[in-house]
Amino acid sequence: MVISFSSEDTQGVQMPHDDALVIEAVIHNYRVRKILVDDGSKVNLLPYRVFQQMRIPEEQLVRDQAPVKGIGGVPVPVEGKVKLALTLGEAPRTRTHYVVFLVVKLPLSYNAILGRPMLFDFEAVTSIRYLAMKFPTKAGVEVVRGSQEEARVVYLATVSEPSSTGKRFDSEVRDEKKEAITEPVGELETFSLSEAKTDKVFSLTEEQKTEVMALIRGHASSFSWKPSDMPGIDPEVMPHKLNVLPEARPVKQKKRVVGREKQQAIREEVQKLEEAGFIREVMSDEEKTSFITEDGTYCYRAMPFGLKNARATYQRLMNKIFKDQISRNVEVYVDDMVVKSPTFQQHLTDLREVFEVLEQYRMRLNPAKCAFFIREGKFFGYMESGKDIEPNLEKLEAILKMSEPTCVRDVQRLTGRVVALNRFMSRSVERCLPFFKKLRKVPNFEWTEDCREAFKELKSYLSSPHVLSSPLEGE
């Protein structure tokens, strides 16, 4: 593909400038901001604080990495190297590669630095003038644009007091694993429910599109395009209660001082919730869900997910309204839902049934998170496809790339990983019996020959994992 830059790429870029190319990307299922793209760097760097925030086990670090040369030839000590999945672009023009990062304990203001190895893997071309990076995908050339505002914030943090750098960027890695419970796999196409509304995503053949679009457009009222589109569910269906002790002393919330940017973000969020009818301004001190902003004091009229028992209440609601479908053609975990069907025509019927339930209880779907007619996807870490349920390759690689245990702690890690895959292993306890014996408290740990042989056989067995399938009637 031809990759080029033109004057059209200057839109949104303040000229002249000398800003760095600072982007946002998904690393190891986490959306990470303030990533520097540096074509002068021979390696990809990941600060140790970000490595910890991603909750990556320490044993995944390969410790045999020698120090690297920094600016001026000064050696920089490396904690280790780790291979992580890096995703760039927005659907449908995305690319994912496993990238090797060197983990360093440096007071970097950036949350990651991507160097020449990444540019080579993605076949990417950068332009500092236009603050953009372009690379080819199956759906065409994708453009990842840098943020001038964040580039300047990072620059100011770099030249400011170093001791404050770590605290300033603690919140820049946002956990995406909650949203990745249900995740479509493969190339998706888009179509619009109406000319004025957002696109939807799905994966189909040409001859099936007309029937599918008619079904989904016929239930366009089941989607919420903005907070005010959500009418709310009748409390008679599932009430939520706060079990507060009458004699308990109330805790007074202190007013927090925040900067202008955060004030504006808070004001916009409060306005959306107020327009949707989820909150209202407090006129007395009797409410238990109040909060304070610069513009007033508010309380929730609808159940906020921040409450400790809110998710349990929501799960009971979903179990109640989908009681006739759960395990038959629907699986639900809190607000993540999968409609499953063996054939295309059956899926049309099942979807129509789900839409009728949604309309009956006035529940709405978020169109930005919906994907229809997906033949393969990830649900709770397992790969669901036409071949039924397969293990997640990332979990398999954690064992296949693991070296032989050298202590009881290593054996505990190994058995924990085996448990996560035991439903894909026949006689898993028998295969791992030598490992379990090593968990007993003994004066001296010894990795014996039978353990070594069992470990070798386990890796060989997992090289071609089994697939789980539902039994057919009569089998």
XYZ file of C-alpha atoms in Angstrom:
475
model
C 0.000 0.000 0.000
C 1.106 3.542 -0.737
C 1.596 5.619 2.414
C 1.800 9.380 1.975
C 1.234 12.625 3.868
C -0.361 15.804 2.539
C -1.664 19.180 3.705
C -4.885 17.444 4.776
C -2.921 15.841 7.622
C -2.343 19.256 9.210
C -5.956 19.464 10.396
C -6.004 19.844 14.157
C -2.238 20.403 14.389
C -1.070 23.759 15.740
C 1.682 25.092 13.507
C 4.564 25.702 13.947
C 5.546 23.209 16.652
C 8.367 21.037 17.920
C 6.184 18.535 19.797
C 6.906 14.825 20.070
C 4.648 12.122 18.620
C 2.689 10.958 21.685
C -0.100 8.426 21.041
C -2.531 6.097 22.784
C -2.569 2.308 22.248
C -3.653 -0.991 23.798
C -0.843 -2.956 25.472
C -1.605 -6.326 27.064
C -5.382 -5.553 27.076
C -4.784 -2.204 28.816
C -5.423 1.116 27.115
C -2.284 3.159 27.739
C -1.921 6.898 27.178
C 1.193 9.048 26.787
C 3.224 6.633 24.628
C 6.208 8.193 22.852
C 6.956 7.009 19.297
C 10.722 7.470 18.903
C 12.309 6.348 15.637
C 15.702 7.135 17.190
C 15.334 4.365 19.780
C 16.658 0.896 19.061
C 14.417 -0.718 21.723
C 10.893 -0.503 23.117
C 10.827 0.602 26.767
C 8.221 0.035 29.486
C 8.611 1.725 32.895
C 8.549 -0.686 35.825
C 5.642 1.231 37.440
C 3.489 0.593 34.337
C 4.566 -3.065 34.304
C 3.294 -3.354 37.890
C -0.004 -1.566 37.129
C -0.672 -4.103 34.380
C -0.463 -6.872 37.025
C 1.902 -8.941 34.893
C 3.496 -11.765 36.933
C 7.161 -11.133 37.706
C 8.086 -14.588 36.426
C 7.267 -13.473 32.870
C 10.282 -11.150 32.961
C 13.317 -12.620 31.227
C 16.180 -11.516 33.471
C 19.154 -12.160 31.161
C 18.959 -8.753 29.473
C 22.193 -6.716 29.602
C 22.084 -2.938 30.248
C 21.317 -0.715 27.260
C 23.089 2.496 26.284
C 21.188 5.690 26.958
C 21.877 9.260 25.852
C 25.588 10.000 26.011
C 26.432 6.297 26.188
C 25.399 6.010 29.841
C 24.385 2.382 30.623
C 20.758 1.957 31.715
C 20.037 -1.103 33.926
C 17.205 -3.324 32.681
C 14.930 -5.294 35.024
C 14.167 -7.741 32.242
C 12.318 -8.092 28.964
C 8.760 -9.185 28.306
C 6.746 -9.866 25.143
C 3.321 -8.168 25.159
C 0.528 -7.779 22.621
C 0.399 -4.256 21.128
C -2.699 -3.113 19.206
C -2.712 0.065 17.118
C -5.582 1.691 15.222
C -9.351 1.628 15.462
C -11.670 -1.046 14.032
C -11.824 -2.141 11.316
C -8.281 -0.864 10.548
C -6.292 -2.382 13.424
C -3.102 -4.417 13.719
C -1.754 -6.443 16.595
C 1.784 -7.730 17.048
C 3.660 -9.186 19.991
C 6.333 -6.633 20.849
C 9.359 -7.099 23.121
C 9.607 -4.407 25.805
C 12.600 -3.763 28.037
C 11.331 -3.059 31.559
C 13.365 -0.295 33.228
C 13.223 1.464 36.593
C 13.617 4.977 35.245
C 11.636 8.125 36.194
C 10.141 8.320 32.696
C 7.274 10.750 32.171
C 6.057 8.554 29.306
C 4.106 5.374 30.012
C 5.968 3.561 27.212
C 8.445 4.282 24.417
C 8.027 2.578 21.037
C 11.182 2.431 18.940
C 12.350 1.132 15.585
C 11.477 -2.551 16.247
C 7.795 -1.603 16.535
C 7.935 0.538 13.391
C 9.457 -2.386 11.492
C 6.847 -4.904 12.717
C 3.907 -2.634 11.859
C 5.493 -1.347 8.593
C 4.749 2.096 10.010
C 5.791 5.510 8.689
C 5.857 8.530 11.021
C 5.711 12.267 10.403
C 6.741 14.683 13.137
C 5.488 17.644 11.111
C 1.969 16.198 10.931
C 2.201 14.365 14.299
C 0.870 11.168 12.754
C 1.858 7.565 12.130
C 0.471 5.515 9.233
C 0.637 1.772 8.628
C -1.104 -0.727 6.316
C -3.929 -3.027 7.477
C -6.200 -5.488 5.687
C -8.891 -2.784 5.548
C -6.583 -0.021 4.267
C -4.056 2.451 5.623
C -4.683 3.433 9.262
C -3.670 6.780 10.761
C -2.747 7.098 14.447
C -2.562 10.769 15.366
C -0.526 12.186 18.207
C -1.873 14.468 20.904
C -0.149 17.842 21.085
C -1.769 18.563 24.428
C -0.447 15.368 26.022
C 2.967 15.827 24.405
C 3.268 19.229 26.055
C 1.989 17.939 29.414
C 4.638 15.207 29.364
C 7.329 17.709 28.412
C 6.414 19.938 31.352
C 6.456 16.901 33.657
C 9.894 15.957 32.342
C 11.424 19.333 33.163
C 9.613 19.616 36.520
C 10.576 18.033 39.844
C 11.389 14.326 39.245
C 9.927 13.181 42.554
C 6.405 14.113 41.435
C 6.569 12.222 38.138
C 5.514 8.824 39.486
C 2.417 10.175 41.235
C 1.345 12.272 38.272
C 1.032 9.319 35.902
C -0.309 6.622 38.219
C -3.780 6.966 36.696
C -2.749 6.961 33.030
C -3.157 3.190 32.531
C -6.840 2.283 32.364
C -7.891 -1.317 32.982
C -9.515 -2.703 29.834
C -9.932 -6.279 31.110
C -13.453 -5.670 32.371
C -14.534 -4.689 28.858
C -12.548 -7.590 27.364
C -14.766 -10.245 29.014
C -16.677 -10.380 25.723
C -14.570 -9.462 22.729
C -15.171 -10.160 19.006
C -12.377 -11.657 16.941
C -11.744 -11.073 13.241
C -12.567 -8.386 10.706
C -15.882 -6.549 11.253
C -17.961 -4.477 8.862
C -20.109 -1.488 9.817
C -23.555 -0.281 8.893
C -25.745 2.566 10.159
C -29.060 1.989 11.925
C -30.237 5.298 10.499
C -28.656 8.270 8.768
C -28.419 10.235 12.015
C -27.132 7.526 14.305
C -23.925 5.681 15.077
C -22.670 2.712 13.055
C -23.079 -0.877 14.251
C -20.613 -3.685 13.722
C -21.188 -7.209 12.486
C -19.590 -9.956 10.397
C -21.704 -11.542 7.646
C -21.761 -12.691 4.057
C -23.381 -10.468 1.434
C -26.526 -12.575 0.979
C -27.387 -12.399 4.703
C -27.012 -8.649 5.264
C -30.473 -7.534 4.148
C -32.282 -9.812 6.579
C -29.984 -8.913 9.461
C -30.188 -5.147 8.909
C -33.978 -5.351 8.797
C -34.047 -7.172 12.150
C -31.683 -4.790 13.957
C -33.166 -1.625 12.466
C -36.602 -2.849 13.441
C -35.436 -2.794 17.072
C -33.475 0.466 16.964
C -35.326 1.611 20.103
C -33.376 -1.008 22.082
C -30.194 1.059 21.727
C -29.195 4.060 23.817
C -27.370 6.751 21.860
C -26.992 9.106 24.830
C -27.751 8.894 28.591
C -31.111 10.644 28.202
C -32.273 7.788 25.896
C -32.329 5.395 28.861
C -35.789 5.407 30.489
C -34.643 3.312 33.454
C -35.970 -0.014 34.714
C -39.023 -0.067 36.946
C -37.885 -0.538 40.599
C -40.767 -3.007 40.989
C -38.814 -5.402 38.754
C -35.655 -5.311 40.894
C -35.226 -2.780 43.731
C -31.816 -1.861 45.094
C -31.402 -1.162 48.793
C -28.589 0.180 50.948
C -28.415 -1.667 54.245
C -27.449 1.296 56.430
C -27.520 0.993 60.218
C -29.871 3.651 61.605
C -27.562 4.292 64.546
C -24.433 4.587 62.376
C -22.787 7.973 62.329
C -22.798 9.478 58.823
C -19.466 10.226 57.163
C -19.111 13.729 55.788
C -17.513 13.956 52.366
C -14.799 16.576 52.086
C -14.816 18.891 49.134
C -11.839 18.179 46.887
C -9.948 20.832 44.971
C -9.254 19.801 41.359
C -7.741 21.542 38.354
C -9.634 23.249 35.553
C -9.464 20.306 33.137
C -10.863 17.887 35.720
C -13.511 20.439 36.728
C -14.711 20.598 33.133
C -14.737 16.787 32.823
C -16.721 16.495 36.079
C -19.169 19.177 34.943
C -19.820 17.404 31.634
C -20.337 14.023 33.341
C -22.716 15.522 35.920
C -24.685 17.235 33.127
C -25.087 13.933 31.254
C -26.272 12.098 34.374
C -28.652 14.923 35.260
C -30.158 14.995 31.752
C -30.653 11.222 31.911
C -32.470 11.573 35.229
C -29.901 9.453 37.067
C -29.059 12.178 39.579
C -30.630 15.336 40.956
C -29.447 18.183 43.131
C -29.772 17.486 46.855
C -32.220 19.678 48.799
C -31.759 17.951 52.179
C -29.258 15.828 54.078
C -31.248 12.604 53.997
C -29.756 11.070 50.846
C -27.143 8.329 51.212
C -25.615 8.614 47.731
C -24.734 12.300 47.545
C -21.539 13.797 46.155
C -20.146 17.311 45.912
C -18.860 19.212 42.870
C -17.862 22.826 42.264
C -21.386 23.593 41.024
C -23.495 21.920 43.699
C -24.390 18.795 45.665
C -26.100 15.900 43.901
C -27.463 12.474 44.731
C -28.230 9.423 42.607
C -31.800 8.642 41.622
C -30.725 5.483 39.810
C -28.405 2.759 41.094
C -24.739 3.750 40.556
C -22.303 0.900 39.862
C -19.866 2.400 42.362
C -21.907 1.030 45.270
C -20.445 -2.091 46.827
C -23.495 -4.307 46.251
C -24.644 -2.743 42.965
C -23.170 -5.439 40.706
C -24.893 -8.204 42.687
C -28.232 -6.392 42.354
C -27.700 -5.949 38.618
C -26.821 -9.635 38.211
C -30.049 -10.624 39.999
C -31.938 -8.326 37.638
C -30.391 -9.975 34.564
C -31.064 -13.462 35.974
C -34.704 -12.514 36.486
C -35.512 -10.941 33.123
C -33.555 -13.568 31.111
C -34.532 -16.554 33.287
C -36.111 -18.397 30.331
C -33.064 -17.906 28.094
C -29.937 -18.186 30.255
C -27.997 -21.368 29.391
C -30.363 -21.977 26.463
C -29.380 -19.189 24.067
C -28.007 -16.433 26.335
C -25.113 -16.115 28.790
C -24.929 -13.041 31.052
C -22.293 -11.785 33.460
C -23.503 -8.487 35.006
C -23.573 -6.148 31.958
C -21.747 -8.458 29.514
C -24.100 -10.587 27.433
C -23.632 -13.183 24.682
C -26.428 -14.543 22.498
C -25.390 -17.960 21.137
C -26.983 -19.976 18.343
C -25.915 -22.952 16.210
C -27.216 -21.616 12.852
C -27.836 -18.298 11.137
C -31.643 -18.616 11.055
C -31.745 -19.725 14.689
C -29.641 -16.697 15.623
C -32.201 -14.389 13.996
C -34.910 -16.011 16.133
C -32.824 -15.812 19.319
C -31.944 -12.164 18.737
C -35.576 -11.288 18.136
C -36.453 -12.951 21.449
C -33.721 -10.954 23.255
C -34.902 -7.663 21.732
C -38.473 -8.384 22.892
C -37.237 -8.898 26.475
C -35.196 -5.691 26.332
C -38.211 -3.720 25.127
C -40.486 -5.291 27.740
C -38.240 -4.203 30.629
C -37.091 -0.890 29.037
C -33.451 -1.964 29.031
C -31.078 -0.384 26.504
C -27.865 -1.526 24.802
C -24.735 0.547 24.265
C -24.245 0.586 20.470
C -20.513 1.249 20.804
C -20.022 -2.130 22.509
C -22.348 -4.312 20.417
C -21.249 -6.765 17.736
C -23.674 -9.008 15.868
C -23.328 -12.361 14.094
C -19.757 -12.983 15.234
C -18.481 -16.453 14.447
C -15.560 -16.257 16.856
C -14.952 -14.298 20.041
C -13.432 -14.256 23.507
C -15.656 -14.816 26.553
C -14.109 -15.003 30.028
C -10.682 -15.753 28.590
C -11.836 -18.665 26.410
C -12.113 -18.616 22.631
C -15.646 -19.386 21.401
C -15.986 -20.351 17.743
C -17.677 -22.722 15.343
C -15.305 -25.374 16.672
C -16.834 -24.777 20.140
C -14.633 -23.674 23.078
C -10.847 -23.450 22.822
C -8.308 -22.367 25.465
C -6.777 -18.917 25.301
C -3.397 -19.151 23.565
C -1.900 -16.617 25.985
C -2.564 -18.991 28.902
C -1.040 -21.881 26.976
C 2.093 -19.882 26.158
C 2.577 -19.042 29.837
C 3.225 -22.770 30.471
C 4.945 -23.600 27.175
C 7.508 -20.806 27.690
C 7.999 -21.547 31.404
C 11.368 -22.891 32.504
C 11.681 -25.749 34.973
C 10.752 -24.778 38.564
C 13.626 -24.181 40.962
C 11.671 -23.721 44.201
C 8.299 -24.451 45.791
C 7.024 -21.015 44.741
C 7.681 -21.861 41.067
C 5.755 -25.136 41.483
C 2.817 -23.199 42.962
C 2.793 -20.925 39.904
C 2.883 -23.957 37.598
C -0.007 -25.744 39.315
C -2.039 -22.533 39.340
C -1.664 -22.240 35.566
C -2.568 -25.887 35.096
C -5.778 -25.374 37.088
C -6.769 -22.565 34.700
C -6.535 -25.076 31.816
C -7.663 -28.287 33.522
C -10.996 -28.425 31.674
C -9.019 -28.892 28.444
C -6.859 -31.667 29.947
C -7.827 -35.277 30.530
C -6.520 -36.751 33.793
C -4.997 -33.424 34.768
C -4.443 -34.459 38.405
C -2.676 -37.655 37.341
C -0.441 -35.757 34.902
C 0.526 -33.222 37.573
C 0.838 -35.604 40.522
C 4.665 -35.248 40.669
C 4.200 -31.454 40.925
C 1.676 -31.674 43.736
C 4.017 -33.899 45.732
C 6.641 -31.152 45.600
C 4.271 -28.753 47.347
C 4.777 -30.624 50.609
C 7.072 -28.933 53.096
C 10.468 -30.587 52.857
C 13.868 -29.313 54.047
C 15.497 -29.271 50.603
C 13.669 -28.708 47.314
C 14.723 -31.049 44.523
C 13.366 -31.161 40.972
C 13.605 -34.905 40.324
C 13.724 -36.845 37.084
C 10.042 -37.867 37.278
C 9.093 -34.178 37.691
C 11.250 -33.260 34.725
C 9.618 -35.967 32.586
C 6.089 -34.979 33.691
C 6.846 -31.335 32.918
C 8.094 -32.270 29.449
C 5.030 -34.417 28.739
C 2.722 -31.628 29.956
C 4.223 -29.159 27.481
C 3.952 -31.697 24.680
C 0.314 -32.402 25.567
C -0.610 -28.688 25.616
C 1.000 -28.119 22.209
C -2.203 -29.479 20.638
C -4.945 -28.611 23.142
C -8.371 -30.222 23.071
C -11.583 -28.403 22.129
C -14.696 -28.494 24.312
C -18.005 -29.074 22.553
C -21.589 -29.531 23.686
C -22.790 -33.140 23.255
C -25.468 -33.714 20.676
C -28.709 -35.393 21.700
C -28.225 -39.162 21.692
C -24.430 -39.079 21.972
